[in-house]
mmCIF file of C-alpha atoms and ligand atoms in Angstrom:
data_model
loop_
_atom_site.group_PDB
_atom_site.id
_atom_site.type_symbol
_atom_site.label_atom_id
_atom_site.label_comp_id
_atom_site.label_asym_id
_atom_site.label_seq_id
_atom_site.Cartn_x
_atom_site.Cartn_y
_atom_site.Cartn_z
ATOM 1 C CA MET P 1182 -154.184 203.718 150.533
ATOM 2 C CA ASN P 1183 -152.397 201.343 152.912
ATOM 3 C CA GLU P 1184 -151.915 198.922 150.045
ATOM 4 C CA LEU P 1185 -149.890 201.456 148.036
ATOM 5 C CA ASP P 1186 -146.175 201.052 147.605
ATOM 6 C CA LYS P 1187 -144.546 203.628 149.893
ATOM 7 C CA SER P 1188 -142.512 204.981 147.002
ATOM 8 C CA VAL P 1189 -145.652 206.077 145.108
ATOM 9 C CA VAL P 1190 -145.425 209.754 144.213
ATOM 10 C CA ILE P 1191 -148.366 211.621 145.760
ATOM 11 C CA CYS P 1192 -147.412 215.145 144.672
ATOM 12 C CA ARG P 1193 -146.378 214.871 141.039
ATOM 13 C CA CYS P 1194 -145.383 218.513 140.713
ATOM 14 C CA GLU P 1195 -142.863 218.394 143.583
ATOM 15 C CA GLU P 1196 -142.169 214.638 143.448
ATOM 16 C CA VAL P 1197 -143.151 213.975 147.055
ATOM 17 C CA SER P 1198 -143.734 210.318 147.867
ATOM 18 C CA TYR P 1199 -146.213 208.626 150.186
ATOM 19 C CA GLU P 1200 -143.272 207.632 152.380
ATOM 20 C CA GLU P 1201 -142.086 211.248 152.786
ATOM 21 C CA ILE P 1202 -145.577 212.392 153.781
ATOM 22 C CA GLU P 1203 -145.915 209.522 156.225
ATOM 23 C CA GLU P 1204 -142.549 210.455 157.752
ATOM 24 C CA VAL P 1205 -143.448 214.124 158.388
ATOM 25 C CA ILE P 1206 -146.775 213.037 159.922
ATOM 26 C CA ARG P 1207 -144.763 210.768 162.202
ATOM 27 C CA LEU P 1208 -142.627 213.813 163.080
ATOM 28 C CA GLY P 1209 -145.692 215.862 164.048
ATOM 29 C CA ALA P 1210 -147.277 217.322 160.903
ATOM 30 C CA ARG P 1211 -151.065 217.455 161.369
ATOM 31 C CA THR P 1212 -152.390 219.473 158.417
ATOM 32 C CA PHE P 1213 -151.761 219.828 154.707
ATOM 33 C CA ASP P 1214 -150.003 223.133 155.407
ATOM 34 C CA ASP P 1215 -147.653 221.428 157.894
ATOM 35 C CA ILE P 1216 -146.816 218.807 155.268
ATOM 36 C CA LYS P 1217 -146.433 221.526 152.636
ATOM 37 C CA ARG P 1218 -143.892 223.439 154.735
ATOM 38 C CA LEU P 1219 -141.831 220.340 155.436
ATOM 39 C CA THR P 1220 -141.874 218.676 151.994
ATOM 40 C CA ARG P 1221 -142.947 221.311 149.377
ATOM 41 C CA CYS P 1222 -145.936 219.053 148.621
ATOM 42 C CA GLY P 1223 -148.629 221.290 147.129
ATOM 43 C CA MET P 1224 -146.230 224.032 146.036
ATOM 44 C CA GLY P 1225 -146.019 222.879 142.434
ATOM 45 C CA ALA P 1226 -147.546 224.236 139.259
ATOM 46 C CA CYS P 1227 -151.013 222.855 140.022
ATOM 47 C CA GLN P 1228 -150.991 224.410 143.517
ATOM 48 C CA ALA P 1229 -152.280 221.193 145.150
ATOM 49 C CA LYS P 1230 -155.197 220.718 142.787
ATOM 50 C CA ILE P 1231 -153.978 217.170 142.117
ATOM 51 C CA CYS P 1232 -152.404 216.110 145.426
ATOM 52 C CA ASN P 1233 -154.791 217.781 147.879
ATOM 53 C CA PHE P 1234 -157.266 214.916 148.084
ATOM 54 C CA LEU P 1235 -154.530 212.259 148.252
ATOM 55 C CA VAL P 1236 -152.752 214.041 151.105
ATOM 56 C CA ALA P 1237 -156.051 214.497 152.961
ATOM 57 C CA ASN P 1238 -156.599 210.744 152.687
ATOM 58 C CA ILE P 1239 -153.138 210.003 154.063
ATOM 59 C CA ILE P 1240 -153.760 212.355 157.021
ATOM 60 C CA HIS P 1241 -157.122 210.649 157.554
ATOM 61 C CA GLU P 1242 -155.578 207.190 157.557
ATOM 62 C CA GLU P 1243 -152.505 208.032 159.624
ATOM 63 C CA LEU P 1244 -154.241 210.136 162.276
ATOM 64 C CA GLY P 1245 -157.781 208.764 162.152
ATOM 65 C CA LYS P 1246 -159.095 212.297 161.638
ATOM 66 C CA PRO P 1247 -162.424 212.565 159.751
ATOM 67 C CA LEU P 1248 -161.901 213.891 156.180
ATOM 68 C CA GLN P 1249 -164.365 216.758 156.691
ATOM 69 C CA GLU P 1250 -162.273 218.029 159.614
ATOM 70 C CA ILE P 1251 -159.036 218.204 157.612
ATOM 71 C CA PRO P 1252 -158.577 221.827 156.512
ATOM 72 C CA LEU P 1253 -157.844 222.651 152.875
ATOM 73 C CA PRO P 1254 -154.354 223.958 152.130
ATOM 74 C CA ARG P 1255 -154.015 227.722 152.413
ATOM 75 C CA MET P 1256 -154.026 229.485 149.042
ATOM 76 C CA ARG P 1257 -151.989 232.515 148.105
ATOM 77 C CA MET P 1258 -152.415 234.945 145.257
ATOM 78 C CA PRO P 1259 -152.244 234.499 142.369
ATOM 79 C CA ILE P 1260 -154.518 231.454 142.489
ATOM 80 C CA SER P 1261 -153.549 230.466 138.955
ATOM 81 C CA PRO P 1262 -150.378 231.283 136.999
ATOM 82 C CA ILE P 1263 -150.412 234.696 135.318
ATOM 83 C CA LYS P 1264 -147.866 236.571 133.251
ATOM 84 C CA LEU P 1265 -145.508 239.001 134.963
ATOM 85 C CA GLU P 1266 -146.517 241.454 132.228
ATOM 86 C CA THR P 1267 -150.039 241.442 133.667
ATOM 87 C CA LEU P 1268 -148.721 242.313 137.110
ATOM 88 C CA SER P 1269 -146.287 244.962 135.861
ATOM 89 C CA THR P 1270 -148.905 246.765 133.765
ATOM 90 C CA ASN P 1271 -151.508 246.497 136.528
ATOM 91 C CA SER P 1272 -153.903 245.078 133.960
ATOM 92 C CA LYS P 1273 -157.398 244.330 135.176
ATOM 93 C CA ASP P 1274 -158.412 242.458 132.053
ATOM 94 C CA PHE P 1275 -157.717 238.949 133.285
ATOM 95 C CA SER P 1276 -160.122 237.306 130.897
ATOM 96 C CA THR P 1277 -157.667 237.773 128.033
ATOM 97 C CA VAL P 1278 -154.623 236.629 129.993
ATOM 98 C CA LYS P 1279 -153.391 233.204 129.039
ATOM 99 C CA SER P 1280 -151.774 230.968 131.602
ATOM 100 C CA VAL P 1281 -148.013 230.638 131.339
ATOM 101 C CA LEU P 1282 -148.670 226.900 131.166
ATOM 102 C CA ASP P 1283 -150.523 227.475 127.882
ATOM 103 C CA GLU P 1284 -147.233 228.540 126.317
ATOM 104 C CA VAL P 1285 -145.211 225.505 127.383
ATOM 105 C CA GLU P 1286 -144.484 223.212 124.488
ATOM 106 C CA VAL P 1287 -144.140 219.512 125.143
ATOM 107 C CA LYS P 1288 -142.523 217.413 122.438
ATOM 108 C CA ASP P 1289 -141.935 213.724 122.901
ATOM 109 C CA GLY P 1290 -142.485 214.023 126.647
ATOM 110 C CA GLU P 1291 -139.918 216.832 127.071
ATOM 111 C CA VAL P 1292 -140.632 220.484 127.800
ATOM 112 C CA GLY P 1293 -139.292 222.644 124.986
HETATM 113 S S1 FES Q 1323 -149.433 217.577 142.486
HETATM 114 FE FE1 FES Q 1323 -148.906 218.571 144.293
HETATM 115 S S2 FES Q 1323 -148.637 220.638 143.712
HETATM 116 FE FE2 FES Q 1323 -149.219 219.652 141.900
#
């Protein structure tokens, strides 16, 4: 990872760059959750499913901490996006609930 350009975006959902993560580690962040609180990295639509491993690698390289000792980011409910309708009706039939992301239309690279 040291060969990456510092402007490379690590968290695509929240547009957090390698450089920003490196900076908060320099300021004292030691875990993914520390980095999350300071940069919003991991708070995007994928809930760190994409950036988790990349951030763990940066922590590993910057602090020399073994990867297996770096805790996973803390998860909060709901784990995946669900409709407000499901929450408001107290529905327990989650198997029929579609993700809100399933309803997003993308045309020519733009969200419609
Ligand atoms: S890539 Fe970081 S939250 Fe989605």
